[in-house]
Coordinates of C-alpha atoms in Angstrom, one line a residue:
X1 CA 0.0 0.0 0.0
X2 CA 1.3 3.4 -1.0
X3 CA 2.2 5.7 1.9
X4 CA 0.1 8.9 2.0
X5 CA 1.9 12.1 0.9
X6 CA 2.2 14.7 3.6
X7 CA -0.5 17.4 3.2
X8 CA 0.9 20.9 2.6
X9 CA -1.3 22.4 5.4
X10 CA -0.3 21.0 8.8
X11 CA -2.7 23.0 10.8
X12 CA -5.1 26.0 10.8
X13 CA -4.8 28.7 13.5
X14 CA -5.0 32.4 14.2
X15 CA -2.0 34.6 13.6
X16 CA -1.3 38.3 13.2
X17 CA -1.0 40.1 9.9
X18 CA 2.6 41.2 9.5
X19 CA 1.6 44.6 8.3
X20 CA -1.3 45.8 10.6
X21 CA -0.7 43.2 13.4
X22 CA -4.5 42.5 13.6
X23 CA -5.7 38.9 14.2
X24 CA -6.0 37.0 11.0
X25 CA -6.7 33.4 9.9
X26 CA -3.5 31.5 9.4
X27 CA -2.1 28.2 8.3
X28 CA 1.1 26.3 9.2
X29 CA 2.1 25.3 5.7
X30 CA 4.8 23.4 3.9
X31 CA 5.8 25.2 0.7
X32 CA 9.0 25.3 -1.4
X33 CA 10.7 22.9 1.1
X34 CA 10.1 25.1 4.0
X35 CA 7.6 25.4 6.9
X36 CA 5.9 28.8 7.0
X37 CA 3.2 30.5 9.0
X38 CA 1.0 32.0 6.4
X39 CA -1.4 34.8 7.6
X40 CA -4.4 35.8 5.5
X41 CA -5.4 39.4 6.3
X42 CA -8.6 40.7 4.6
X43 CA -6.8 44.1 4.0
X44 CA -3.2 43.1 3.3
X45 CA -3.5 39.6 1.9
X46 CA -1.1 36.8 2.6
X47 CA 2.0 37.5 4.7
X48 CA 4.6 34.8 5.7
X49 CA 7.0 34.0 8.5
X50 CA 9.6 31.2 8.3
X51 CA 9.3 28.5 11.0
X52 CA 11.6 25.8 9.8
X53 CA 14.0 24.8 7.0
X54 CA 13.5 21.1 7.8
X55 CA 9.9 20.1 7.0
X56 CA 10.2 16.4 8.0
X57 CA 11.8 17.2 11.4
X58 CA 9.3 20.0 12.0
X59 CA 6.3 17.8 11.2
X60 CA 7.5 15.1 13.5
X61 CA 8.0 17.3 16.5
X62 CA 4.9 19.4 15.7
X63 CA 2.6 16.4 15.6
X64 CA 4.1 14.8 18.7
X65 CA 3.7 18.1 20.6
X66 CA 0.0 18.5 19.7
X67 CA -0.7 14.8 20.5
X68 CA 0.8 14.8 24.0
X69 CA 0.2 18.5 25.0
X70 CA -3.5 18.2 24.2
X71 CA -5.2 19.7 27.2
X72 CA -5.3 23.1 28.9
X73 CA -2.7 23.3 31.7
X74 CA -2.4 25.8 34.5
X75 CA 0.4 28.4 34.3
X76 CA 3.2 27.8 36.8
X77 CA 5.8 30.3 35.6
X78 CA 5.2 34.1 35.4
X79 CA 7.3 37.0 34.1
X80 CA 7.1 39.8 36.6
X81 CA 7.7 42.9 34.6
X82 CA 9.0 44.9 37.5
X83 CA 10.3 48.0 35.7
X84 CA 10.5 49.7 32.3
X85 CA 13.9 51.2 33.2
X86 CA 17.3 49.9 32.2
X87 CA 21.0 50.9 32.6
X88 CA 21.7 50.0 28.9
X89 CA 20.1 51.0 25.6
X90 CA 20.7 47.8 23.6
X91 CA 19.9 48.3 19.9
X92 CA 18.2 44.9 19.8
X93 CA 16.3 45.3 23.2
X94 CA 13.4 42.8 22.9
X95 CA 11.8 44.3 26.0
X96 CA 11.8 47.8 24.7
X97 CA 13.7 49.2 27.7
X98 CA 13.2 52.9 28.6
X99 CA 10.3 53.2 26.0
X100 CA 7.4 53.5 28.5
X101 CA 7.2 55.9 31.3
X102 CA 5.6 53.7 33.9
X103 CA 6.2 53.4 37.6
X104 CA 8.2 50.4 39.0
X105 CA 6.3 47.7 40.9
X106 CA 6.4 48.3 44.6
X107 CA 7.0 45.8 47.5
X108 CA 3.4 46.5 48.6
X109 CA 2.1 45.4 45.1
X110 CA 4.3 42.3 45.3
X111 CA 3.0 41.5 48.8
X112 CA -0.6 41.6 47.6
X113 CA 0.3 39.4 44.6
X114 CA 2.1 36.9 46.8
X115 CA -1.1 36.3 48.8
X116 CA -2.6 34.7 45.6
X117 CA 0.5 32.9 44.2
X118 CA 2.4 30.4 46.2
X119 CA 4.8 27.7 44.9
X120 CA 5.1 29.4 41.5
X121 CA 8.2 30.6 39.6
X122 CA 8.6 34.3 39.1
X123 CA 11.0 35.5 36.5
X124 CA 12.1 39.0 37.7
X125 CA 12.3 40.9 34.5
X126 CA 11.0 44.0 32.9
X127 CA 13.9 45.7 31.6
X128 CA 16.7 45.6 34.2
X129 CA 15.4 44.8 37.7
X130 CA 18.7 45.6 39.4
X131 CA 18.1 49.3 38.8
X132 CA 15.4 49.1 41.5
X133 CA 16.4 49.8 45.1
X134 CA 13.5 47.6 46.3
X135 CA 14.7 44.5 44.5
X136 CA 16.1 42.7 47.6
X137 CA 12.8 43.3 49.5
X138 CA 10.8 42.0 46.5
X139 CA 12.9 38.8 46.5
X140 CA 12.4 38.4 50.2
X141 CA 8.6 38.7 49.9
X142 CA 8.4 36.2 47.1
X143 CA 10.6 33.7 48.9
X144 CA 8.7 34.0 52.2
X145 CA 5.6 32.8 50.2
X146 CA 7.6 29.8 48.9
X147 CA 7.9 31.1 45.3
X148 CA 11.0 30.6 43.1
X149 CA 12.8 33.8 42.3
X150 CA 14.8 34.0 39.0
X151 CA 16.6 37.2 38.2
X152 CA 17.1 38.1 34.5
X153 CA 19.9 40.6 34.2
X154 CA 22.5 42.1 31.9
X155 CA 25.0 41.6 34.8
X156 CA 26.2 45.2 35.2
X157 CA 25.1 45.4 38.9
X158 CA 26.1 41.8 39.5
X159 CA 29.8 42.8 38.9
X160 CA 29.5 44.2 42.5
X161 CA 29.9 41.1 44.7
X162 CA 28.5 42.8 47.8
X163 CA 25.3 43.7 45.9
X164 CA 25.0 40.2 44.5
X165 CA 25.5 38.8 48.0
X166 CA 22.6 41.0 49.3
X167 CA 20.3 39.5 46.6
X168 CA 21.5 35.9 47.4
X169 CA 20.9 36.4 51.1
X170 CA 17.5 37.9 50.4
X171 CA 16.6 34.5 48.8
X172 CA 17.4 34.8 45.1
X173 CA 17.3 31.3 43.6
X174 CA 18.9 31.7 40.2
X175 CA 20.2 34.2 37.7
X176 CA 19.6 34.3 34.0
X177 CA 22.6 36.2 32.7
X178 CA 22.8 37.8 29.2
X179 CA 26.1 36.5 27.8
X180 CA 26.5 37.0 24.1
X181 CA 30.1 35.7 23.7
X182 CA 33.6 36.9 23.9
X183 CA 33.7 39.3 20.9
X184 CA 33.6 43.0 22.0
X185 CA 32.6 44.0 18.4
X186 CA 29.5 41.8 18.7
X187 CA 28.6 43.4 22.0
X188 CA 28.9 46.8 20.2
X189 CA 26.3 45.7 17.7
X190 CA 24.0 43.9 20.2
X191 CA 24.3 45.9 23.4
X192 CA 25.7 49.2 22.1
X193 CA 28.9 49.1 24.2
X194 CA 31.8 46.8 25.2
X195 CA 30.7 44.6 28.1
X196 CA 32.9 41.5 28.2
X197 CA 34.9 42.5 31.2
X198 CA 31.7 43.2 33.2
X199 CA 30.1 39.9 32.1
X200 CA 33.2 38.0 33.2
X201 CA 33.3 39.8 36.6
X202 CA 29.6 39.0 37.1
X203 CA 30.2 35.4 36.4
X204 CA 33.2 35.3 38.7
X205 CA 30.9 36.6 41.5
X206 CA 28.1 34.2 40.7
X207 CA 30.5 31.2 40.8
X208 CA 32.1 32.4 44.1
X209 CA 28.8 32.8 45.8
X210 CA 27.3 29.6 44.4
X211 CA 24.4 31.2 42.6
X212 CA 22.9 28.9 39.9
X213 CA 23.1 30.4 36.5
X214 CA 21.5 30.1 33.1
X215 CA 23.7 31.7 30.4
X216 CA 21.4 33.3 27.8
X217 CA 23.2 34.1 24.5
X218 CA 21.3 36.2 22.1
X219 CA 22.3 35.3 18.5
X220 CA 22.1 37.5 15.5
X221 CA 22.7 36.0 12.1
X222 CA 25.9 37.4 10.7
X223 CA 27.0 38.9 14.0
X224 CA 28.0 36.4 16.7
X225 CA 27.2 32.8 15.6
X226 CA 30.9 31.9 15.9
X227 CA 30.6 32.5 19.7
X228 CA 28.2 29.6 20.3
X229 CA 30.9 27.0 20.9
X230 CA 33.1 29.3 23.2
X231 CA 30.0 30.1 25.2
X232 CA 29.1 26.3 25.5
X233 CA 32.7 25.5 26.6
X234 CA 32.7 28.4 29.1
X235 CA 29.5 27.3 30.7
X236 CA 30.5 23.6 30.9
X237 CA 33.6 24.6 32.9
X238 CA 31.6 26.3 35.6
X239 CA 29.6 24.0 37.9
X240 CA 27.1 26.7 38.9
X241 CA 26.0 27.0 35.2
X242 CA 23.0 24.7 35.0
X243 CA 21.5 25.9 31.7
X244 CA 22.8 27.5 28.5
X245 CA 20.1 29.0 26.3
X246 CA 20.6 30.2 22.7
X247 CA 18.1 32.9 21.9
X248 CA 17.5 33.7 18.3
X249 CA 16.9 37.4 17.7
X250 CA 13.3 38.4 16.9
X251 CA 11.7 41.6 15.9
X252 CA 10.4 42.9 19.2
X253 CA 10.8 46.2 21.1
X254 CA 13.7 48.3 19.9
X255 CA 14.8 45.6 17.4
X256 CA 11.4 46.1 15.7
X257 CA 11.9 49.9 15.5
X258 CA 15.4 49.5 14.1
X259 CA 15.3 48.2 10.5
X260 CA 18.9 46.9 10.7
X261 CA 18.0 43.6 12.3
X262 CA 15.2 42.1 10.2
X263 CA 17.7 39.9 8.3
X264 CA 19.4 38.9 11.6
X265 CA 16.4 37.1 13.1
X266 CA 16.5 33.4 13.8
X267 CA 14.1 30.7 14.8
X268 CA 15.2 28.0 17.3
X269 CA 15.1 25.5 14.4
X270 CA 17.9 27.5 12.7
X271 CA 19.8 27.8 15.9
X272 CA 19.8 24.0 16.2
X273 CA 21.6 23.9 12.9
X274 CA 24.2 26.4 14.1
X275 CA 25.1 24.4 17.2
X276 CA 25.1 21.1 15.2
X277 CA 27.7 22.6 12.8
X278 CA 29.7 24.3 15.6
X279 CA 30.1 21.0 17.5
X280 CA 30.9 19.0 14.4
X281 CA 27.7 17.0 14.8
X282 CA 28.2 16.0 18.4
X283 CA 25.0 17.8 19.3
X284 CA 23.1 16.7 16.2
X285 CA 19.8 17.9 14.9
X286 CA 18.4 14.4 14.8
X287 CA 19.3 13.8 18.5
X288 CA 17.7 17.1 19.5
X289 CA 14.5 16.0 17.7
X290 CA 14.5 12.7 19.5
X291 CA 15.2 14.2 23.0
X292 CA 12.4 16.8 22.4
X293 CA 9.9 13.9 22.4
X294 CA 11.1 12.8 25.8
X295 CA 11.0 16.4 27.1
X296 CA 7.4 17.0 25.8
X297 CA 6.4 13.6 27.4
X298 CA 7.7 14.7 30.8
X299 CA 5.9 18.0 30.4
X300 CA 2.7 16.3 29.6
X301 CA 2.9 13.8 32.5
X302 CA 3.8 16.6 35.0
X303 CA 1.2 19.1 33.6
X304 CA 3.8 21.8 32.6
X305 CA 3.1 24.2 29.8
X306 CA 5.8 24.9 27.1
X307 CA 6.0 26.5 23.7
X308 CA 6.3 24.3 20.6
X309 CA 9.0 26.6 19.3
X310 CA 11.3 26.1 22.4
X311 CA 13.6 23.0 21.9
X312 CA 15.9 21.4 24.4
X313 CA 18.8 19.0 24.7
X314 CA 20.8 17.6 27.6
X315 CA 24.5 17.1 28.1
X316 CA 26.6 16.0 31.0
X317 CA 30.0 17.5 32.1
X318 CA 32.8 15.0 31.5
X319 CA 36.4 15.7 32.7
X320 CA 38.1 14.0 29.8
X321 CA 35.9 15.1 26.9
X322 CA 34.3 18.3 28.2
X323 CA 30.9 16.8 27.9
X324 CA 29.0 13.8 26.8
X325 CA 25.5 13.9 25.3
X326 CA 22.3 12.3 26.6
X327 CA 22.5 10.0 23.6
X328 CA 25.7 8.5 25.0
X329 CA 24.0 8.0 28.4
X330 CA 20.6 6.7 27.4
X331 CA 19.5 4.3 24.6
X332 CA 17.5 7.1 23.0
X333 CA 16.3 5.1 19.9
X334 CA 14.8 2.5 22.2
X335 CA 13.3 5.2 24.4
X336 CA 11.9 7.0 21.3
X337 CA 10.0 3.8 20.3
X338 CA 8.5 3.7 23.8
X339 CA 7.5 7.3 23.5
X340 CA 5.8 6.8 20.2
X341 CA 3.8 3.9 21.8
X342 CA 2.9 6.2 24.7
X343 CA 1.7 8.9 22.2
X344 CA -0.7 6.4 20.5
X345 CA -2.0 4.8 23.7
X346 CA -2.8 7.9 25.6
X347 CA -5.6 8.8 23.1
X348 CA -7.6 5.9 24.6
X349 CA -5.9 5.1 27.9
X350 CA -4.5 8.2 29.4
X351 CA -3.6 6.9 32.9
X352 CA -2.6 3.4 31.7
X353 CA -0.3 4.9 29.1
X354 CA 1.9 6.6 31.7
X355 CA 2.2 3.4 33.7
X356 CA 3.1 1.4 30.5
X357 CA 5.7 4.0 29.5
X358 CA 7.3 3.8 32.9
X359 CA 7.6 0.0 32.6
X360 CA 8.9 0.1 29.1
X361 CA 11.5 2.8 29.7
X362 CA 12.7 1.4 33.0
X363 CA 15.4 -0.8 31.4
X364 CA 16.8 2.2 29.6
X365 CA 17.2 4.3 32.8
X366 CA 18.5 1.4 34.8
X367 CA 21.2 0.3 32.3
X368 CA 24.7 0.4 33.7
X369 CA 25.8 3.4 31.6
X370 CA 22.8 5.4 32.7
X371 CA 23.0 4.8 36.5
X372 CA 26.0 7.0 37.1
X373 CA 23.8 9.9 35.8
X374 CA 20.7 8.8 37.6
X375 CA 20.8 11.6 40.2
X376 CA 20.9 14.3 37.4
X377 CA 18.0 12.6 35.5
X378 CA 15.9 12.3 38.7
X379 CA 16.6 16.0 39.5
X380 CA 15.3 17.0 36.1
X381 CA 12.1 15.2 36.8
X382 CA 11.7 16.7 40.2
X383 CA 12.2 20.2 38.6
X384 CA 9.2 19.5 36.3
X385 CA 7.1 18.2 39.2
X386 CA 8.0 20.8 41.8
X387 CA 9.0 23.9 39.7
X388 CA 12.0 24.8 37.6
X389 CA 14.3 25.9 40.4
X390 CA 17.9 25.6 39.2
X391 CA 19.0 25.1 42.8
X392 CA 17.6 21.5 42.4
X393 CA 19.8 20.8 39.4
X394 CA 22.8 18.6 40.0
X395 CA 26.4 19.4 39.0
X396 CA 26.8 17.1 35.9
X397 CA 23.8 17.8 33.8
X398 CA 23.5 21.0 31.7
X399 CA 20.3 21.7 29.8
X400 CA 20.7 23.4 26.4
X401 CA 17.8 25.5 25.1
X402 CA 17.1 26.7 21.6
X403 CA 14.6 29.5 22.4
X404 CA 12.7 32.4 21.0
X405 CA 10.5 35.3 22.1
X406 CA 7.2 35.3 20.2
X407 CA 6.8 38.3 18.0
X408 CA 3.9 39.3 15.8
X409 CA 5.5 37.6 12.8
X410 CA 5.4 34.1 14.3
X411 CA 2.5 34.5 16.8
X412 CA 0.3 31.4 16.6
X413 CA -2.8 31.3 18.9
X414 CA -2.6 27.5 19.3
X415 CA 1.1 27.6 20.3
X416 CA 0.5 30.5 22.6
X417 CA -2.1 28.4 24.4
X418 CA 0.7 26.4 25.8
X419 CA 3.1 29.3 26.4
X420 CA 5.5 28.4 29.2
X421 CA 5.4 31.8 30.8
X422 CA 2.6 34.1 31.8
X423 CA 3.2 37.8 32.5
X424 CA 2.2 40.3 35.2
X425 CA 2.9 44.0 34.4
X426 CA 1.6 47.5 34.9
X427 CA 0.7 48.1 31.3
X428 CA -1.1 44.8 30.6
X429 CA -2.0 43.4 33.9
X430 CA -2.3 39.6 34.2
X431 CA -1.8 37.6 31.0
X432 CA -1.8 33.8 30.9
X433 CA 0.6 33.8 28.0
X434 CA 3.7 35.9 27.7
X435 CA 3.5 35.4 23.9
X436 CA 0.2 37.3 23.9
X437 CA 1.6 40.0 26.1
X438 CA 4.5 40.5 23.7
X439 CA 2.3 41.1 20.7
X440 CA -0.2 43.3 22.6
X441 CA 2.7 45.5 23.7
X442 CA 4.1 45.6 20.1
X443 CA 0.6 46.5 18.8
X444 CA 0.6 49.5 21.2
X445 CA 4.1 50.6 20.4
X446 CA 3.8 50.4 16.7
X447 CA 0.3 51.9 16.5
X448 CA 0.3 55.1 14.4

């Protein structure tokens, strides 16, 4: 029997017209060997955004995602947009720093908020939270109510060890540090000034004080791709680095207002290729695709939201080789077969499918080569079950992320329905999906 040809339209959804930013019917469509989001605006006709240059891989991950992430899930992770102020004026600022004149959030507001939210993760963002004198008190309030506190920072203030110690002692759990490589000319393009010495000093302080770190490298096509491997090596040599995320530039905030960066934008799918090439195939696209099925399955079982566009991979520190991959620790092809059976079974037997998956995958996780990394694998599961607190991560495992920030070009209502971060802000209030908050803010900023 002849195998059915893939249909050009994967899915219908709602997107945003790339011209007027109004909601428009859209299709995720394969055309010319690419996957695109095609938006059909009554006024401006069809506009397109690239999603993937690998249709077969995209379809496989896309279909698995929508099969296992098939129910509404509560939001457990919120961006707290604490301030619109920043001590930098990055040309590509996705958050639009210093564009709005709005008051900072106050400890009193956070105290009221904390009465309703306990056991959540709060990403302390906005533009640059360290410009706020009340930041230590805000951290203390959130920690007293058993919330996880994750500071997102450019690192300028963290180059002062005494200040960082004040934040740590207030209860700061983790830091997500902008770290765009070791090339000062790239910092000039991306951040508007040389910053390498400051970044290295901040990292020295974070390591000395034992603060868990996620290195977040913003990548612009044609600017700093060559820095990916040095950033990976740098993070792997520091045990307090628990995650390394590669963020493809998108057209948001100041980057949207500055026409220079349209050709520099990247989707996570393209960033996967960049790291594949940089590592000589050690962190291969095919392996990322396979691991993503495992990751989505864990998310589904533990009831955690996550964006389709965000991809992950897992490596482990190794003294001799720098790192080994999860494919060298687990029999991933065997595990993938069990995951595909889980995907099919859960349509009829949701609870039984989880039990059967556990039984089928147990020999993989209990194999001799896997047992030495068992503590790290268990820690990853606990983080999904109890909240993504990097303090729970072990010393060997390092999660890699290929990530994006949803902009109006790629906004997809069905994908946004599983957005891994909500947002609380002065200008937009409470939003279940940070993706929606992004495009609402862009619509306001770009409105004539």
